[in-house]
Coordinates of C-alpha atoms in Angstrom, one line a residue:
M1 CA 6.8 23.9 25.5
S2 CA 6.3 23.6 21.7
R3 CA 2.9 24.6 20.3
F4 CA 1.4 23.4 17.1
Q5 CA -1.5 24.8 15.2
Y6 CA -3.5 22.6 12.7
G7 CA -5.7 23.8 9.9
S8 CA -7.0 22.8 6.5
F9 CA -4.5 21.8 3.9
H10 CA -3.8 24.4 1.2
D11 CA -1.3 25.4 -1.4
G12 CA -0.6 22.1 -3.1
P13 CA -2.1 18.9 -4.2
D14 CA -4.1 16.9 -1.6
P15 CA -1.6 14.5 -0.1
L16 CA -4.4 12.0 0.8
A17 CA -5.8 11.9 -2.8
A18 CA -5.8 8.6 -4.6
P19 CA -2.7 8.1 -6.7
V20 CA -3.0 8.3 -10.5
D21 CA -3.6 4.8 -11.9
A22 CA -2.9 4.3 -15.6
G23 CA -4.0 0.7 -15.4
G24 CA -7.4 1.8 -14.1
G25 CA -7.6 4.2 -17.0
V26 CA -7.0 1.3 -19.4
D27 CA -9.7 -0.7 -17.7
E28 CA -12.2 2.2 -18.0
I29 CA -11.4 2.7 -21.7
G30 CA -11.8 -1.0 -22.2
R31 CA -15.2 -1.0 -20.6
R32 CA -16.3 1.9 -22.8
L33 CA -14.9 0.2 -26.0
L34 CA -16.8 -3.0 -25.2
D35 CA -19.9 -0.9 -24.8
G36 CA -19.5 0.2 -28.4
Q37 CA -17.7 3.5 -28.2
S38 CA -14.8 4.3 -30.5
L39 CA -11.4 4.8 -28.9
T40 CA -11.5 8.5 -29.4
D41 CA -15.0 8.8 -27.8
A42 CA -14.0 6.4 -24.9
F43 CA -10.9 8.4 -24.2
R44 CA -12.8 11.8 -24.3
D45 CA -15.8 10.6 -22.3
M46 CA -13.6 9.0 -19.6
F47 CA -12.3 12.4 -18.8
R48 CA -15.7 13.9 -19.1
D49 CA -17.1 11.6 -16.4
G50 CA -14.0 11.4 -14.2
L51 CA -12.0 8.6 -12.8
N52 CA -10.8 7.3 -9.4
N53 CA -13.4 9.3 -7.5
R54 CA -12.2 12.5 -9.0
D55 CA -14.3 15.1 -10.7
G56 CA -14.4 14.9 -14.5
L57 CA -14.8 17.7 -17.0
R58 CA -18.6 17.4 -16.8
D59 CA -18.4 18.1 -13.0
M60 CA -16.1 21.1 -13.7
F61 CA -18.6 22.4 -16.3
R62 CA -21.5 22.0 -13.9
K63 CA -19.6 23.8 -11.1
A64 CA -18.6 26.6 -13.5
Q65 CA -22.3 27.0 -14.4
Q66 CA -23.3 27.1 -10.8
R67 CA -20.6 29.6 -9.9
R68 CA -21.7 31.8 -12.9
K69 CA -25.3 31.8 -11.6
E70 CA -24.1 32.8 -8.2
L71 CA -22.0 35.7 -9.5
E72 CA -24.8 36.9 -11.8
K73 CA -27.0 37.2 -8.7
S74 CA -24.4 38.6 -6.4
G75 CA -25.3 42.2 -6.6
R76 CA -25.8 45.4 -8.6
M77 CA -22.9 47.0 -10.5
D78 CA -23.9 50.5 -9.5
G79 CA -22.8 50.0 -5.9
L80 CA -20.0 52.5 -6.0
L81 CA -22.3 55.3 -7.3
T82 CA -24.9 54.4 -4.7
D83 CA -22.4 54.5 -1.9
L84 CA -20.9 57.8 -3.2
R85 CA -24.3 59.4 -3.4
Q86 CA -25.0 58.4 0.1
L87 CA -21.7 59.9 1.3
L88 CA -22.4 63.1 -0.6
D89 CA -25.9 63.4 0.8
D90 CA -24.5 62.8 4.3
A91 CA -21.9 65.6 3.8
L92 CA -24.5 68.1 2.4
T93 CA -27.0 67.2 5.1
Q94 CA -24.4 67.6 7.9
E95 CA -23.2 70.9 6.5
R96 CA -26.7 72.3 6.2
A97 CA -27.4 71.3 9.8
A98 CA -24.3 73.2 10.9
L99 CA -25.2 76.3 8.9
F100 CA -28.9 76.4 9.8
P101 CA -28.5 78.1 13.3
D102 CA -26.0 80.6 12.0
P103 CA -27.8 83.9 11.2
S104 CA -24.9 85.4 9.2
D105 CA -25.0 86.3 5.6
D106 CA -22.1 84.0 5.0
A107 CA -24.1 81.1 6.2
R108 CA -26.9 82.0 3.8
F109 CA -24.4 82.3 1.0
R110 CA -23.0 78.9 1.8
E111 CA -26.4 77.4 1.8
A112 CA -27.1 78.9 -1.6
M113 CA -23.9 77.5 -2.9
L114 CA -24.7 74.0 -1.6
D115 CA -28.0 74.2 -3.5
T116 CA -26.1 74.5 -6.7
V117 CA -24.1 71.3 -6.2
P118 CA -24.8 69.1 -9.2
D119 CA -26.2 65.6 -8.8
E120 CA -23.4 63.9 -10.8
I121 CA -20.7 62.7 -8.4
G122 CA -17.8 63.8 -10.5
R123 CA -18.9 67.4 -11.0
A124 CA -20.0 67.5 -7.3
V125 CA -16.5 66.4 -6.1
Q126 CA -14.9 69.0 -8.5
Q127 CA -17.1 71.8 -7.2
L128 CA -16.7 70.9 -3.5
S129 CA -12.9 70.2 -3.6
N130 CA -12.0 73.7 -2.4
Y131 CA -15.1 74.3 -0.2
D132 CA -14.3 75.4 3.3
W133 CA -16.5 73.0 5.4
Q134 CA -18.0 74.4 8.5
S135 CA -19.0 71.0 9.9
P136 CA -16.2 68.6 10.9
Q137 CA -18.6 65.7 10.4
A138 CA -19.5 66.9 6.9
K139 CA -15.8 67.3 6.0
Q140 CA -15.2 63.8 7.2
S141 CA -18.0 62.4 5.1
F142 CA -16.7 64.3 2.0
D143 CA -13.1 63.1 2.7
Q144 CA -14.5 59.5 2.9
L145 CA -16.2 60.0 -0.4
K146 CA -13.0 61.1 -2.1
D147 CA -10.9 58.4 -0.4
R148 CA -13.4 55.7 -1.4
L149 CA -13.5 56.9 -5.0
Q150 CA -9.7 57.0 -5.3
R151 CA -9.2 53.7 -3.5
D152 CA -11.8 51.9 -5.7
V153 CA -10.3 53.4 -8.9
L154 CA -6.9 52.0 -8.0
D155 CA -8.3 48.8 -6.6
Q156 CA -10.2 47.8 -9.7
Q157 CA -6.9 48.0 -11.7
F158 CA -4.4 46.9 -9.2
K159 CA -6.2 44.2 -7.1
N160 CA -3.0 42.9 -5.5
M161 CA -1.7 46.3 -4.4
T162 CA -1.4 46.7 -0.7
Q163 CA -4.2 48.7 0.9
S164 CA -1.7 51.0 2.6
M165 CA -0.4 52.1 -0.8
K166 CA -3.9 53.0 -2.0
Q167 CA -4.2 55.8 0.5
M168 CA -3.5 58.8 -1.7
N169 CA -3.8 61.4 1.0
T170 CA -0.3 62.8 1.1
P171 CA 1.9 64.4 -1.6
E172 CA 4.5 61.7 -1.0
S173 CA 2.1 58.9 -1.6
K174 CA 0.8 60.5 -4.8
A175 CA 4.3 61.0 -6.1
A176 CA 5.2 57.4 -5.3
M177 CA 2.1 56.2 -7.2
K178 CA 2.8 58.3 -10.2
E179 CA 6.4 57.1 -10.3
M180 CA 5.3 53.5 -10.1
M181 CA 2.9 54.0 -13.0
Q182 CA 5.5 55.8 -15.1
D183 CA 7.9 52.9 -14.6
L184 CA 5.2 50.4 -15.4
N185 CA 4.2 52.0 -18.6
A186 CA 7.8 52.4 -19.7
M187 CA 8.4 48.7 -19.1
L188 CA 5.2 47.7 -20.9
E189 CA 6.1 49.8 -23.9
K190 CA 9.5 48.3 -24.1
H191 CA 7.9 44.9 -24.1
R192 CA 5.4 46.0 -26.8
Q193 CA 8.3 46.9 -29.1
G194 CA 9.6 43.3 -28.9
E195 CA 12.5 44.0 -26.5
D196 CA 13.4 41.7 -23.6
A197 CA 11.9 43.4 -20.5
S198 CA 12.4 40.5 -18.1
Q199 CA 15.2 42.2 -16.2
D200 CA 13.2 45.4 -16.2
Y201 CA 10.4 43.5 -14.5
E202 CA 12.7 42.1 -11.8
E203 CA 13.9 45.6 -11.1
F204 CA 10.4 46.9 -11.1
K205 CA 9.3 44.3 -8.5
E206 CA 12.2 45.2 -6.3
K207 CA 11.8 48.9 -6.6
H208 CA 8.0 48.9 -6.1
K209 CA 7.7 45.9 -3.8
D210 CA 5.7 48.0 -1.3
F211 CA 3.0 48.2 -4.0
F212 CA 3.1 44.6 -5.1
P213 CA 4.6 42.3 -2.5
D214 CA 3.0 39.3 -4.2
A215 CA 3.6 40.2 -7.8
P216 CA 3.4 37.3 -10.3
E217 CA 6.7 35.5 -11.1
T218 CA 6.8 36.5 -14.8
L219 CA 6.1 39.7 -16.7
S220 CA 3.7 37.8 -19.0
E221 CA 1.6 36.7 -16.0
F222 CA 1.7 40.3 -14.6
I223 CA 0.4 41.6 -17.9
D224 CA -2.3 39.0 -18.0
E225 CA -3.4 40.0 -14.6
L226 CA -3.5 43.7 -15.3
A227 CA -5.2 43.2 -18.7
R228 CA -7.8 40.9 -17.2
Q229 CA -8.8 43.5 -14.7
A230 CA -8.8 46.4 -17.2
A231 CA -11.0 44.4 -19.6
A232 CA -13.4 43.5 -16.8
M233 CA -13.6 47.2 -15.9
Q234 CA -14.4 48.1 -19.5
R235 CA -17.2 45.5 -19.6
M236 CA -18.6 46.7 -16.4
M237 CA -18.8 50.3 -17.8
D238 CA -20.5 48.8 -20.9
S239 CA -23.1 47.1 -18.7
L240 CA -24.2 50.3 -16.9
S241 CA -26.9 52.5 -18.3
P242 CA -25.7 55.4 -20.4
E243 CA -26.4 57.9 -17.6
Q244 CA -24.6 55.7 -15.0
R245 CA -21.7 55.1 -17.3
A246 CA -21.2 58.9 -17.9
E247 CA -21.5 59.7 -14.3
L248 CA -19.0 57.0 -13.2
A249 CA -16.5 57.9 -15.9
E250 CA -16.6 61.5 -14.9
A251 CA -16.2 60.6 -11.2
M252 CA -13.2 58.3 -12.0
A253 CA -11.6 61.0 -14.2
E254 CA -11.9 63.5 -11.3
A255 CA -10.3 61.1 -8.9
L256 CA -7.4 60.3 -11.2
A257 CA -6.9 64.0 -12.0
D258 CA -6.8 64.7 -8.2
M259 CA -4.1 62.1 -7.9
G260 CA -2.2 63.3 -11.0
L261 CA -2.7 59.9 -12.6
Q262 CA -5.2 60.5 -15.4
D263 CA -2.6 60.5 -18.2
E264 CA -0.7 57.5 -16.9
M265 CA -3.9 55.5 -16.4
S266 CA -5.0 56.2 -20.0
R267 CA -1.5 55.2 -21.2
L268 CA -1.7 52.0 -19.2
Q269 CA -5.1 51.1 -20.6
E270 CA -3.8 51.6 -24.2
N271 CA -0.7 49.4 -23.5
L272 CA -2.8 46.6 -22.0
K273 CA -5.4 46.6 -24.8
T274 CA -2.7 46.5 -27.4
M275 CA -0.8 43.6 -25.8
R276 CA -3.8 41.5 -25.0
P277 CA -6.3 42.1 -27.8
E278 CA -7.7 38.6 -27.4
F279 CA -9.3 39.5 -24.1
S280 CA -12.9 40.5 -24.0
W281 CA -12.7 44.3 -24.0
S282 CA -16.4 45.0 -24.7
G283 CA -19.8 43.5 -24.0
Q284 CA -22.6 43.8 -21.5
Q285 CA -23.1 41.5 -18.5
R286 CA -26.4 41.3 -16.7
M287 CA -26.2 41.1 -12.9
S288 CA -28.9 41.2 -10.3
G289 CA -29.2 41.1 -6.6
D290 CA -30.0 43.4 -3.7
E291 CA -26.4 44.0 -2.6
P292 CA -24.7 47.0 -4.3
L293 CA -21.2 46.0 -5.4
G294 CA -18.3 48.4 -5.1
L295 CA -16.1 49.0 -8.1
P296 CA -13.4 46.4 -7.2
D297 CA -16.0 43.8 -6.3
A298 CA -18.0 44.4 -9.5
T299 CA -14.8 44.4 -11.6
Q300 CA -13.6 41.2 -9.9
A301 CA -17.0 39.5 -10.5
L302 CA -16.8 40.3 -14.2
A303 CA -13.2 39.1 -14.4
E304 CA -14.3 35.8 -12.8
L305 CA -17.3 35.6 -15.1
A306 CA -15.0 36.0 -18.1
D307 CA -12.9 33.1 -16.7
L308 CA -15.9 31.0 -16.2
E309 CA -17.2 31.6 -19.7
S310 CA -13.8 30.7 -21.1
I311 CA -13.6 27.5 -19.1
M312 CA -17.1 26.5 -20.1
D313 CA -16.3 27.1 -23.8
Q314 CA -13.1 25.0 -23.4
L315 CA -14.9 22.2 -21.5
S316 CA -17.7 22.0 -24.1
D317 CA -15.1 21.8 -27.0
S318 CA -14.5 18.3 -28.2
D319 CA -10.9 19.0 -29.1
A320 CA -10.2 20.3 -25.6
R321 CA -11.8 17.2 -24.1
A322 CA -9.6 15.0 -26.3
N323 CA -6.5 17.0 -25.5
L324 CA -6.5 18.3 -21.9
D325 CA -3.5 20.6 -22.6
N326 CA -6.0 22.9 -24.4
I327 CA -7.7 23.7 -21.1
D328 CA -6.4 26.9 -19.3
E329 CA -5.2 25.7 -15.9
A330 CA -4.7 29.2 -14.6
A331 CA -8.3 30.1 -15.4
V332 CA -9.5 26.9 -13.7
A333 CA -7.5 27.8 -10.6
R334 CA -8.9 31.3 -10.5
A335 CA -12.5 30.3 -11.1
L336 CA -12.9 26.9 -9.5
G337 CA -10.1 26.6 -7.0
R338 CA -7.2 24.3 -6.2
A339 CA -9.2 21.1 -6.1
A340 CA -10.3 21.5 -9.7
V341 CA -6.7 22.1 -10.7
D342 CA -5.7 18.9 -9.0
D343 CA -8.5 17.0 -10.8
L344 CA -7.3 18.4 -14.1
R345 CA -3.7 17.6 -13.4
A346 CA -4.7 14.0 -12.4
M347 CA -6.5 13.6 -15.8
R348 CA -3.4 15.0 -17.6
E349 CA -1.2 12.6 -15.7
I350 CA -3.4 9.6 -16.6
Q351 CA -3.2 10.8 -20.2
K352 CA 0.6 11.0 -20.0
Q353 CA 1.0 7.7 -18.2
L354 CA -1.2 5.9 -20.7
E355 CA 1.3 6.9 -23.4
D356 CA 4.5 6.7 -21.3
E357 CA 3.7 3.2 -20.0
G358 CA 2.9 1.9 -23.5
F359 CA -0.9 1.6 -23.3
L360 CA -1.6 4.2 -26.0
Q361 CA 0.2 5.4 -29.0
R362 CA -0.5 8.3 -31.4
D363 CA -0.5 8.1 -35.2
G364 CA -0.6 11.8 -36.0
D365 CA -3.7 13.0 -34.2
R366 CA -5.2 9.5 -34.0
L367 CA -5.0 7.5 -30.8
E368 CA -4.4 3.7 -31.0
L369 CA -4.3 1.0 -28.4
T370 CA -1.1 -0.9 -28.1
P371 CA -0.9 -4.7 -27.8
K372 CA -0.1 -4.1 -24.1
A373 CA -3.4 -2.3 -23.6
V374 CA -5.3 -5.0 -25.5
R375 CA -3.7 -7.7 -23.3
R376 CA -4.8 -5.7 -20.2
I377 CA -8.4 -5.3 -21.5
G378 CA -8.4 -9.0 -22.4
Q379 CA -7.3 -10.1 -19.0
T380 CA -10.0 -8.0 -17.4
A381 CA -12.6 -9.5 -19.8
L382 CA -11.3 -13.0 -18.9
R383 CA -11.6 -12.3 -15.2
Q384 CA -15.2 -11.2 -15.7
V385 CA -15.9 -14.5 -17.5
F386 CA -14.2 -16.7 -14.9
S387 CA -15.9 -14.8 -12.1
S388 CA -19.3 -15.9 -13.4
L389 CA -18.2 -19.5 -13.9
D390 CA -18.6 -21.8 -10.9
A391 CA -15.1 -22.8 -9.7
S392 CA -15.9 -26.5 -10.0
S393 CA -17.0 -26.1 -13.6
R394 CA -13.8 -24.5 -14.8
G395 CA -11.9 -27.7 -14.8
D396 CA -8.2 -28.0 -15.3
H397 CA -7.3 -26.7 -18.7
S398 CA -4.4 -29.1 -19.4
V399 CA -3.8 -32.8 -19.8
H400 CA -2.0 -34.1 -16.7
R401 CA 0.6 -36.6 -17.9
T402 CA 4.3 -36.7 -18.5
G403 CA 6.0 -36.3 -21.7
A404 CA 8.6 -34.3 -23.6
A405 CA 6.6 -31.1 -23.2
G406 CA 5.6 -31.8 -19.5
E407 CA 5.8 -28.7 -17.3
I408 CA 5.9 -28.8 -13.5
T409 CA 2.8 -27.3 -12.0
G410 CA 4.1 -26.8 -8.5
M411 CA 1.8 -29.4 -7.0
T412 CA 3.0 -32.9 -5.8
R413 CA 1.2 -36.2 -5.0
P414 CA 2.3 -39.6 -3.6
W415 CA 4.1 -41.8 -6.1
Q416 CA 2.1 -44.6 -7.7
F417 CA 3.4 -47.7 -9.6
G418 CA 4.0 -46.8 -13.2
D419 CA 4.4 -43.0 -12.6
E420 CA 6.9 -41.3 -14.8
Q421 CA 6.7 -37.9 -13.3
P422 CA 9.9 -36.5 -11.7
I423 CA 10.5 -37.2 -8.0
D424 CA 10.2 -34.4 -5.5
V425 CA 13.4 -35.2 -3.6
V426 CA 12.8 -32.6 -0.8
K427 CA 9.3 -33.8 0.1
T428 CA 10.4 -37.5 -0.3
V429 CA 13.3 -37.1 2.3
R430 CA 11.0 -35.0 4.6
N431 CA 8.4 -37.8 4.6
A432 CA 11.1 -40.3 5.5
V433 CA 12.4 -38.1 8.4
N434 CA 8.9 -37.6 9.7
R435 CA 8.3 -41.4 9.6
K436 CA 11.5 -42.0 11.5
I437 CA 10.5 -39.6 14.2
M438 CA 7.0 -41.0 14.5
S439 CA 8.4 -44.6 14.7
N440 CA 11.3 -43.8 17.0
S441 CA 13.6 -45.6 14.5
A442 CA 17.3 -45.4 15.0
T443 CA 18.1 -45.3 11.3
L444 CA 16.8 -43.3 8.4
S445 CA 15.7 -45.2 5.3
L446 CA 13.4 -44.7 2.4
S447 CA 10.3 -46.7 1.7
A448 CA 7.8 -46.6 -1.2
E449 CA 5.3 -44.6 0.7
D450 CA 7.8 -41.8 1.3
F451 CA 8.1 -41.0 -2.4
E452 CA 6.3 -38.0 -3.9
V453 CA 6.3 -36.9 -7.5
H454 CA 5.8 -33.5 -9.2
E455 CA 2.5 -33.1 -11.1
T456 CA 3.1 -32.0 -14.7
E457 CA 1.0 -30.9 -17.5
T458 CA 1.5 -31.5 -21.2
R459 CA 1.1 -28.3 -23.3
T460 CA -0.5 -29.2 -26.6
R461 CA -0.8 -26.8 -29.5
A462 CA -4.1 -25.8 -31.0
A463 CA -5.3 -23.7 -33.9
V464 CA -8.5 -21.9 -33.0
A465 CA -10.7 -20.0 -35.4
L466 CA -13.4 -17.8 -33.7
L467 CA -16.0 -16.5 -36.1
I468 CA -18.1 -13.6 -34.7
D469 CA -21.2 -12.2 -36.4
Q470 CA -20.6 -8.5 -36.9
S471 CA -24.0 -7.7 -38.4
F472 CA -26.0 -4.7 -36.9
S473 CA -28.6 -7.1 -35.5
M474 CA -26.0 -7.9 -32.8
V475 CA -26.2 -4.3 -31.6
M476 CA -30.0 -4.3 -31.8
S477 CA -30.1 -7.5 -29.7
D478 CA -27.6 -6.0 -27.2
T479 CA -25.1 -8.9 -27.7
W480 CA -22.3 -7.0 -29.6
R481 CA -20.6 -6.0 -26.4
S482 CA -20.7 -9.5 -25.0
A483 CA -19.2 -10.8 -28.3
K484 CA -16.3 -8.4 -28.1
T485 CA -15.8 -9.1 -24.4
M486 CA -15.8 -12.9 -25.1
A487 CA -13.3 -12.5 -28.0
L488 CA -10.9 -10.4 -25.8
A489 CA -11.2 -12.9 -23.0
L490 CA -10.5 -15.8 -25.4
H491 CA -7.4 -14.0 -26.7
A492 CA -6.2 -13.3 -23.2
L493 CA -6.7 -17.0 -22.2
A494 CA -4.9 -18.3 -25.2
Q495 CA -1.9 -16.0 -24.6
S496 CA -1.6 -16.7 -20.9
A497 CA -2.6 -20.4 -20.5
Y498 CA -1.9 -21.7 -24.0
P499 CA 0.9 -19.6 -25.5
L500 CA 1.6 -22.2 -28.2
D501 CA -2.0 -21.9 -29.6
A502 CA -2.7 -19.9 -32.8
L503 CA -5.9 -17.9 -32.5
E504 CA -7.6 -16.3 -35.5
I505 CA -10.6 -14.0 -34.9
I506 CA -12.8 -13.5 -38.0
S507 CA -15.7 -11.1 -38.0
F508 CA -18.4 -11.4 -40.7
A509 CA -21.3 -9.2 -41.9
N510 CA -21.7 -8.6 -45.6
I511 CA -18.1 -9.8 -46.0
A512 CA -15.7 -11.5 -43.5
Q513 CA -12.4 -10.1 -42.3
V514 CA -9.6 -11.2 -40.1
V515 CA -9.5 -9.0 -37.0
K516 CA -6.1 -8.4 -35.3
P517 CA -6.3 -8.5 -31.5
H518 CA -5.4 -4.8 -31.1
E519 CA -8.3 -3.9 -33.4
L520 CA -10.9 -5.8 -31.2
P521 CA -11.7 -3.2 -28.6
D522 CA -12.4 -0.5 -31.2
L523 CA -14.3 -2.8 -33.6
E524 CA -17.8 -1.6 -34.5
A525 CA -20.7 -3.5 -35.8
S526 CA -21.4 -3.2 -39.5
Y527 CA -24.3 -1.2 -40.8
I528 CA -24.3 -3.0 -44.2
Q529 CA -26.9 -5.8 -44.6
G530 CA -25.6 -9.4 -44.7
T531 CA -24.5 -12.4 -42.6
N532 CA -21.8 -13.9 -44.7
L533 CA -21.0 -17.1 -42.9
H534 CA -19.8 -18.6 -46.2
H535 CA -16.9 -16.1 -46.4
A536 CA -16.0 -16.5 -42.7
L537 CA -15.8 -20.3 -43.0
M538 CA -13.6 -19.9 -46.1
L539 CA -11.1 -17.7 -44.2
A540 CA -11.2 -20.1 -41.2
G541 CA -10.4 -23.0 -43.5
R542 CA -7.4 -21.2 -45.0
F543 CA -6.1 -20.5 -41.5
L544 CA -6.6 -24.1 -40.3
D545 CA -4.9 -25.5 -43.3
K546 CA -1.7 -23.7 -42.2
H547 CA -1.7 -25.7 -38.9
H548 CA -2.0 -29.4 -39.8
G549 CA -0.2 -30.7 -36.7
A550 CA -2.3 -28.8 -34.2
Q551 CA -5.7 -29.5 -32.6
R552 CA -8.0 -27.5 -34.8
V553 CA -11.0 -25.8 -33.2
V554 CA -13.8 -23.7 -34.9
M555 CA -16.3 -21.7 -32.9
V556 CA -19.1 -19.6 -34.5
V557 CA -21.1 -16.9 -32.7
T558 CA -24.2 -15.7 -34.6
D559 CA -27.7 -14.4 -34.1
G560 CA -29.0 -15.0 -37.7
E561 CA -28.9 -17.5 -40.5
P562 CA -26.7 -16.9 -43.6
T563 CA -28.0 -14.2 -45.9
A564 CA -24.9 -13.4 -48.0
H565 CA -22.1 -15.2 -49.9
I566 CA -19.0 -14.3 -51.9
D567 CA -19.1 -15.0 -55.6
D568 CA -16.3 -16.1 -57.9
E569 CA -15.2 -12.5 -58.5
G570 CA -15.0 -11.7 -54.8
Y571 CA -18.2 -9.6 -54.5
S572 CA -20.8 -10.0 -51.7
N573 CA -24.3 -11.1 -52.7
F574 CA -27.1 -10.4 -50.2
S575 CA -30.5 -11.9 -50.2
W576 CA -33.4 -12.0 -47.8
P577 CA -34.9 -14.5 -47.3
P578 CA -31.6 -16.4 -47.8
S579 CA -31.1 -17.6 -51.4
D580 CA -30.6 -21.3 -52.2
E581 CA -27.1 -20.4 -53.5
T582 CA -26.1 -18.7 -50.2
I583 CA -27.3 -21.8 -48.2
A584 CA -25.6 -24.2 -50.6
L585 CA -22.2 -22.4 -50.6
T586 CA -22.3 -22.1 -46.8
V587 CA -23.1 -25.8 -46.3
A588 CA -20.3 -26.7 -48.7
Q589 CA -17.9 -24.9 -46.4
V590 CA -19.3 -26.8 -43.4
D591 CA -18.7 -30.0 -45.3
L592 CA -15.1 -29.0 -45.9
M593 CA -14.6 -28.5 -42.2
T594 CA -16.1 -32.0 -41.7
R595 CA -13.6 -33.5 -44.2
R596 CA -10.8 -31.7 -42.2
R597 CA -12.1 -33.5 -39.1
V598 CA -12.9 -30.2 -37.4
P599 CA -16.2 -30.2 -35.6
I600 CA -17.8 -26.8 -35.2
S601 CA -19.2 -25.4 -32.0
W602 CA -22.2 -23.1 -32.8
F603 CA -23.2 -20.5 -30.3
R604 CA -26.7 -19.4 -31.1
L605 CA -27.9 -16.0 -29.9
G606 CA -31.6 -15.2 -29.8
D607 CA -34.7 -17.3 -30.5
D608 CA -34.9 -17.2 -34.3
P609 CA -36.6 -20.5 -35.3
S610 CA -35.0 -20.5 -38.8
L611 CA -31.5 -20.1 -37.3
E612 CA -32.2 -22.9 -34.8
R613 CA -33.2 -25.3 -37.5
F614 CA -30.2 -24.4 -39.7
L615 CA -27.7 -24.8 -36.9
D616 CA -29.1 -28.1 -35.8
Q617 CA -28.8 -29.4 -39.3
M618 CA -25.2 -28.1 -39.5
A619 CA -24.3 -29.7 -36.2
R620 CA -25.7 -33.1 -37.3
R621 CA -23.9 -32.8 -40.6
N622 CA -20.6 -31.8 -39.2
G623 CA -20.6 -33.7 -35.9
G624 CA -20.4 -30.5 -33.9
R625 CA -22.8 -29.1 -31.3
V626 CA -25.1 -26.1 -30.8
L627 CA -25.2 -24.1 -27.6
A628 CA -28.1 -21.6 -27.0
A629 CA -26.2 -18.8 -25.3
S630 CA -27.6 -15.7 -23.7
G631 CA -25.7 -12.5 -24.3
D632 CA -24.6 -12.1 -20.7
R633 CA -23.3 -15.6 -20.5
L634 CA -21.7 -15.8 -24.0
G635 CA -18.2 -15.5 -22.6
D636 CA -18.8 -18.3 -20.2
Y637 CA -20.0 -20.6 -22.9
V638 CA -17.2 -19.9 -25.4
V639 CA -14.3 -19.9 -23.0
S640 CA -15.6 -23.1 -21.4
D641 CA -16.0 -24.7 -24.8
Y642 CA -12.5 -23.7 -25.7
V643 CA -11.1 -25.2 -22.6
R644 CA -13.2 -28.4 -23.1
A645 CA -12.0 -28.7 -26.7
R646 CA -8.4 -28.2 -25.7
G647 CA -8.5 -30.7 -22.9
S648 CA -10.4 -33.5 -24.7
R649 CA -8.0 -34.0 -27.5

């Protein structure tokens, strides 16, 4: 019978994770752009906050901070010295206990010699190396001391070495270790000299696979691993007190000398430091905690702390947040685990898909939205507007009659006398068949009530000028976002429902300017004083004059009366309160619209009495109308008015 064992998923991306959605990325960028962020800031902050229920860079930074705090409180770095002293004390105590009942002079001589054993571990080991222990327990404790010291010295440098190969208790094992280190240094020195050592590395892995069964795939990764451990060891030594540092260095030197590896280890340290000078090879690290850490654990903690510091520096760097390729994925994996790597890769994939699928394009180092992205953002804005409109108030956006431009809508209705719509033959015959069955008639014939016709709609062409107040007061009154959302929604509606329409969006502050659709999401309010409605109406008039045969529509969104105008030389003139010249020139442009037979729809934001009086006068003068719109319903008003204007002419 087959048996299966189930456990947690590992070694690969989560197969149940949500797929990467570039469209969702565009929607999120669009939301941030409409909130007033620049495209660069929106792109950067989207990755900072995360997307699709995945951790963002801010979450990674927070986890790195938390992990750093945990490591800093994980224990003391003098753990090896503490453990070695305890083993030395045990050995000396056990030996003295064995000598005490012995009345011989030899026993007294041995006791006197034990009294001269120095406190420093290294010198104590050196002095006792050839001592003839009388107590088996004492000899065992001393052997444990030497074994622990040798094992930790190797472990702190070669963390992936198998434990069996760290037992340096036979001449054969010491010879194998020395040969491995000689081969390692020879390979590294060849690499240092600029020669290709990739084949040497493959041969090294095969020859010394008992030492490194899980060696990294490439020589560069192997060097990184060794250098990271060596640098962490040096920082650990720097973090000890001078007395502890000297004692540990002496003990390690004694252990390496006993294994015959002192020269090779020094050679290795020099090679690694030369090949990876960018690693942090000095500096103190404060750690606390009740638990004494052994040499490998302390070194590993410091190596991980170095990764965390590097990650935190990268995550707090604005360039790295804007370009995720600058974040070290390997360091993220070592310090934060596989899930963090998956989140980082998902963000990179979104970044790649946004460009590959044509939503973003780069102009040098500058990001730009493509027309495809603007259409997507506009459709989202339009859905938001329509979702807040009552279904019954939306109306049908077209004139339902036949004509040369009539288009079938997909709906049918019974034929009426005088209809010119095309007959739906299939439904007409089906109605006749159903009538025959119901009446049990022997023959099939057509009667007037059987006929059904296709509903059609006439697509008329319009020229629409949308004028949006871009003055900074729109930001202060929290209506700038609504204005941009509305403009994007109107652009999306015109493209999708009225593709023959010409839409011109004009923003105005101290001067007016035509805004291209792809510029809308990234458009910012102006910090320069002035509400130059005069200039905006001039530009709108020029646009409408190019479209004589179209239905012409002008809509103005503003929260303040005119305070600026353009003089004959093209310069902006600002005045507060509004000057008579500014008002007169603005009214003249309104009168020109009236002579063009173009009524203006005014969307008044805010409760400024002066603006209310001015717009009421303009509406009476022009034959247009004024709508008092709240910021959160601005899109509803403008889109509805556009549909109304399109359908009523």
